[in-house]
Coordinates of N, CA and C in Angstrom, one line a residue:
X579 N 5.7 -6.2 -3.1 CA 5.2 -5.0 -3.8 C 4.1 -4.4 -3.0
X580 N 4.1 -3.0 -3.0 CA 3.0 -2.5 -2.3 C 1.9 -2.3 -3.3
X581 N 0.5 -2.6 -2.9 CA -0.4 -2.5 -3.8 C -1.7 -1.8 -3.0
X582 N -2.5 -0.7 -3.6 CA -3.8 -0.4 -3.5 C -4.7 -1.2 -3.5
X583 N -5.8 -1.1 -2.9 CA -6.7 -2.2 -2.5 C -8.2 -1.7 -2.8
X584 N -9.0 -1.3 -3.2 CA -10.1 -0.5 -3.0 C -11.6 -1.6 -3.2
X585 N -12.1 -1.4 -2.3 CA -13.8 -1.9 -2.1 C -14.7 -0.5 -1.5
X586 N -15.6 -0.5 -3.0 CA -16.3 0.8 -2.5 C -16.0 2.2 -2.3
X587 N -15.5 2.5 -1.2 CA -15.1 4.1 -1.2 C -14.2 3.6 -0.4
X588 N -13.6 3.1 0.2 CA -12.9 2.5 0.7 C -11.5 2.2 0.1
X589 N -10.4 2.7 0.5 CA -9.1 2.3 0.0 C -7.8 1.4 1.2
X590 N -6.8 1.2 1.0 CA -6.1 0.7 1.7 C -4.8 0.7 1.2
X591 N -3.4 0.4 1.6 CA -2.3 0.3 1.4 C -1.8 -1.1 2.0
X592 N -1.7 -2.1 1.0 CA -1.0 -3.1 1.6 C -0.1 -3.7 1.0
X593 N 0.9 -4.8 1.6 CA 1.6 -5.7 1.0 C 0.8 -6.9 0.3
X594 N 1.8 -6.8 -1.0 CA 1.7 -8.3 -1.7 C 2.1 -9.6 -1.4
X595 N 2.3 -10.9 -1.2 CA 2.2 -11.8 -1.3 C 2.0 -13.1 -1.8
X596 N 2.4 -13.5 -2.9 CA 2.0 -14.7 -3.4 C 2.0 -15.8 -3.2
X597 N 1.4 -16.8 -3.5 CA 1.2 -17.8 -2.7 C 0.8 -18.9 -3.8
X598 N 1.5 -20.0 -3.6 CA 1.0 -21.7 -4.2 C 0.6 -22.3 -3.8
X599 N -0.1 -23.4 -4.2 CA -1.1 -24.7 -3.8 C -2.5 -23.8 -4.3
X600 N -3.1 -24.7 -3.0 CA -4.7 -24.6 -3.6 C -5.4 -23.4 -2.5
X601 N -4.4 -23.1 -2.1 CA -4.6 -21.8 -0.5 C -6.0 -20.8 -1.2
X602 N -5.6 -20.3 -2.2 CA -7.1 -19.1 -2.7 C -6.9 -19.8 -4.4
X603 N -8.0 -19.4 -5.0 CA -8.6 -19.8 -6.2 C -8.3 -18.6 -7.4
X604 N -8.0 -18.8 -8.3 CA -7.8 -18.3 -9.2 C -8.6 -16.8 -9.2
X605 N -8.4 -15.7 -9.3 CA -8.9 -14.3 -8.9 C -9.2 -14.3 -7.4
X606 N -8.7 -14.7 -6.4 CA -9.0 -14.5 -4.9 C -7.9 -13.8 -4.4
X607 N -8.1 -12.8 -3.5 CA -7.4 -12.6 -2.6 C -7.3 -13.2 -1.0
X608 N -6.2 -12.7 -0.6 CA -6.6 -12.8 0.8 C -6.2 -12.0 1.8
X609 N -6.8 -11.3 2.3 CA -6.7 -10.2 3.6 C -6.8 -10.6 4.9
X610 N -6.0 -9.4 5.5 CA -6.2 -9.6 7.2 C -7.8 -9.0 7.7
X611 N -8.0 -9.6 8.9 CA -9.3 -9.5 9.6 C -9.2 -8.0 9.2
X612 N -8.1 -6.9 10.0 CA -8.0 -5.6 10.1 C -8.4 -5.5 8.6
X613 N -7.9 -5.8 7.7 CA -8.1 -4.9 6.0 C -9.6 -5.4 5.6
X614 N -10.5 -6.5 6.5 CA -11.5 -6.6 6.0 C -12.3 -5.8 6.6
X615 N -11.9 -6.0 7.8 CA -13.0 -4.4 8.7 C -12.8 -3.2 7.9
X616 N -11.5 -2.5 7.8 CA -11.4 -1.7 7.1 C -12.0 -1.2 5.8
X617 N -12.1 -1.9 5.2 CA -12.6 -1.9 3.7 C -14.1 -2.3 3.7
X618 N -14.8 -2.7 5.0 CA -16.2 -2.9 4.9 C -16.1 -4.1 4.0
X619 N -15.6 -5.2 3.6 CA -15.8 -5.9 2.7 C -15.8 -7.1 3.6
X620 N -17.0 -8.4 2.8 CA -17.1 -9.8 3.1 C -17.1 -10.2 2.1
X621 N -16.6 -11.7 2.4 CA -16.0 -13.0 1.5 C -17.1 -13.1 0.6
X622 N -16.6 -13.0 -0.4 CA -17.4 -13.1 -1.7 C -17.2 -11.7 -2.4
X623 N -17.1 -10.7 -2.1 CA -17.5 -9.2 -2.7 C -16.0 -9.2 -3.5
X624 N -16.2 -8.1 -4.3 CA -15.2 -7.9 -5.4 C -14.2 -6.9 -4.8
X625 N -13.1 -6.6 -4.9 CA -12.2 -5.5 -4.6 C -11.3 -5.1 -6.2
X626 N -10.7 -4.4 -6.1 CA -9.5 -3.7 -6.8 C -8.3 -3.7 -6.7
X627 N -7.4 -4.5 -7.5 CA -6.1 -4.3 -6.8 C -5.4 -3.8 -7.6
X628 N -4.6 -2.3 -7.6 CA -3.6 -1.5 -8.5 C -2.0 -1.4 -7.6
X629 N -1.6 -1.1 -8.7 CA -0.3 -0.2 -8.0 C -0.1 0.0 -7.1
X630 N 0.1 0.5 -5.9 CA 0.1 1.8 -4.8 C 0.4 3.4 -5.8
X631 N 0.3 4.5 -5.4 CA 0.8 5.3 -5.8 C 2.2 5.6 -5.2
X632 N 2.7 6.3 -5.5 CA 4.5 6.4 -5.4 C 4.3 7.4 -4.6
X633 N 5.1 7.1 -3.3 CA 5.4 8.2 -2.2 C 6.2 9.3 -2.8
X634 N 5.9 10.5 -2.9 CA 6.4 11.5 -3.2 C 7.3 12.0 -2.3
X635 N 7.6 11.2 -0.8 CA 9.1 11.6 -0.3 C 10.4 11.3 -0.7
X636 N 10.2 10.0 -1.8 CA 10.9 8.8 -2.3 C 12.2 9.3 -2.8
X637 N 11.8 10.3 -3.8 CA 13.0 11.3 -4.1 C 13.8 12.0 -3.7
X638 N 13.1 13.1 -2.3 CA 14.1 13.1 -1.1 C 14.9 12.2 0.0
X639 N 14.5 11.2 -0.3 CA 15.3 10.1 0.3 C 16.3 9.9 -0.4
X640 N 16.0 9.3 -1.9 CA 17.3 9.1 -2.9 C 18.5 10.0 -3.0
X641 N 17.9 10.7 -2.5 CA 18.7 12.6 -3.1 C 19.5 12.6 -2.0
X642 N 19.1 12.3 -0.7 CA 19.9 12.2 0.9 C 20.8 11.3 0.4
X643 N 20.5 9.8 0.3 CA 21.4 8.7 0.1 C 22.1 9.0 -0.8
X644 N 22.4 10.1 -2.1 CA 23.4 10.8 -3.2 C 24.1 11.3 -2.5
X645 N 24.1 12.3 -1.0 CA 24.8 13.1 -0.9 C 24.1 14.4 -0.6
X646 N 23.1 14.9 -0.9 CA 22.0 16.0 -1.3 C 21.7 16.6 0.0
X647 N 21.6 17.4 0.5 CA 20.8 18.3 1.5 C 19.2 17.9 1.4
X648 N 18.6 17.7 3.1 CA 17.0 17.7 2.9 C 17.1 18.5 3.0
X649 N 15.9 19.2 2.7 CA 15.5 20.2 2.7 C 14.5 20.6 3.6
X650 N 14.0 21.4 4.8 CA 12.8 21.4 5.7 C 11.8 20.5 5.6
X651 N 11.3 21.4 4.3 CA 9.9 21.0 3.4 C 10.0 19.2 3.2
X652 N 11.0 18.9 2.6 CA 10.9 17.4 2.0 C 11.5 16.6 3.2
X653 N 12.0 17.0 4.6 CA 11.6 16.1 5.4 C 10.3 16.1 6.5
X654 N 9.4 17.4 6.3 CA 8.1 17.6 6.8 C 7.4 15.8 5.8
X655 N 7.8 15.7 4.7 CA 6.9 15.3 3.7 C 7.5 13.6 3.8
X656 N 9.0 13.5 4.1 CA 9.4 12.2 4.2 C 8.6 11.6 5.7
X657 N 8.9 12.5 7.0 CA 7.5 12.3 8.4 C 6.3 11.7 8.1
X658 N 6.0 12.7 7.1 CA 4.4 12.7 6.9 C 3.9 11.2 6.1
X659 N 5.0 11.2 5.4 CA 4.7 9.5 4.5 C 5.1 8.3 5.2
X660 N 6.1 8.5 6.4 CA 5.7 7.3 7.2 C 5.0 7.3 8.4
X661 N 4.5 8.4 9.3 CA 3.4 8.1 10.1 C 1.9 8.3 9.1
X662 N 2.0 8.0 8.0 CA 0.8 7.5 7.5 C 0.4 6.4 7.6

């Protein structure tokens, strides 16, 4: 699952992973070096984890894979959401 990550003003887009044994503790996550630079955050500090929000090309995709004509506009927008 893709999930939002937020520390501070700071947001991020990443993958979930779950994990068993004794690897992180009960409310821990765990991030890459890159997501901790990113987010300004060290070990111990709190973060937020939601949803991701839903790519709004998602539907022009589905609509292609139906059969459907892209449209200019909604493949400017499908581009746009994966070199993000």
């Amino acid at each position: 699952a893709r999930v939002e990550v937020r520390h501070a003003s700071e947001t991020l887009i990443a993958t979930l992973h779950t994990v068993a044994g004794e690897l992180l503790g009960a409310g821990e996550a765990g991030l890459s070096e890159w997501a901790w630079r990113r987010l300004g955050a060290r070990e111990g500090d709190s973060i937020e984890v939601a949803h991701a929000p839903p790519l709004t090309s998602l539907r022009a995709v589905r609509g292609k894979v139906y059969g459907h004509r892209l449209a200019p506009e909604s493949l400017r927008t499908v581009v746009a959401d994966v070199v993000a």
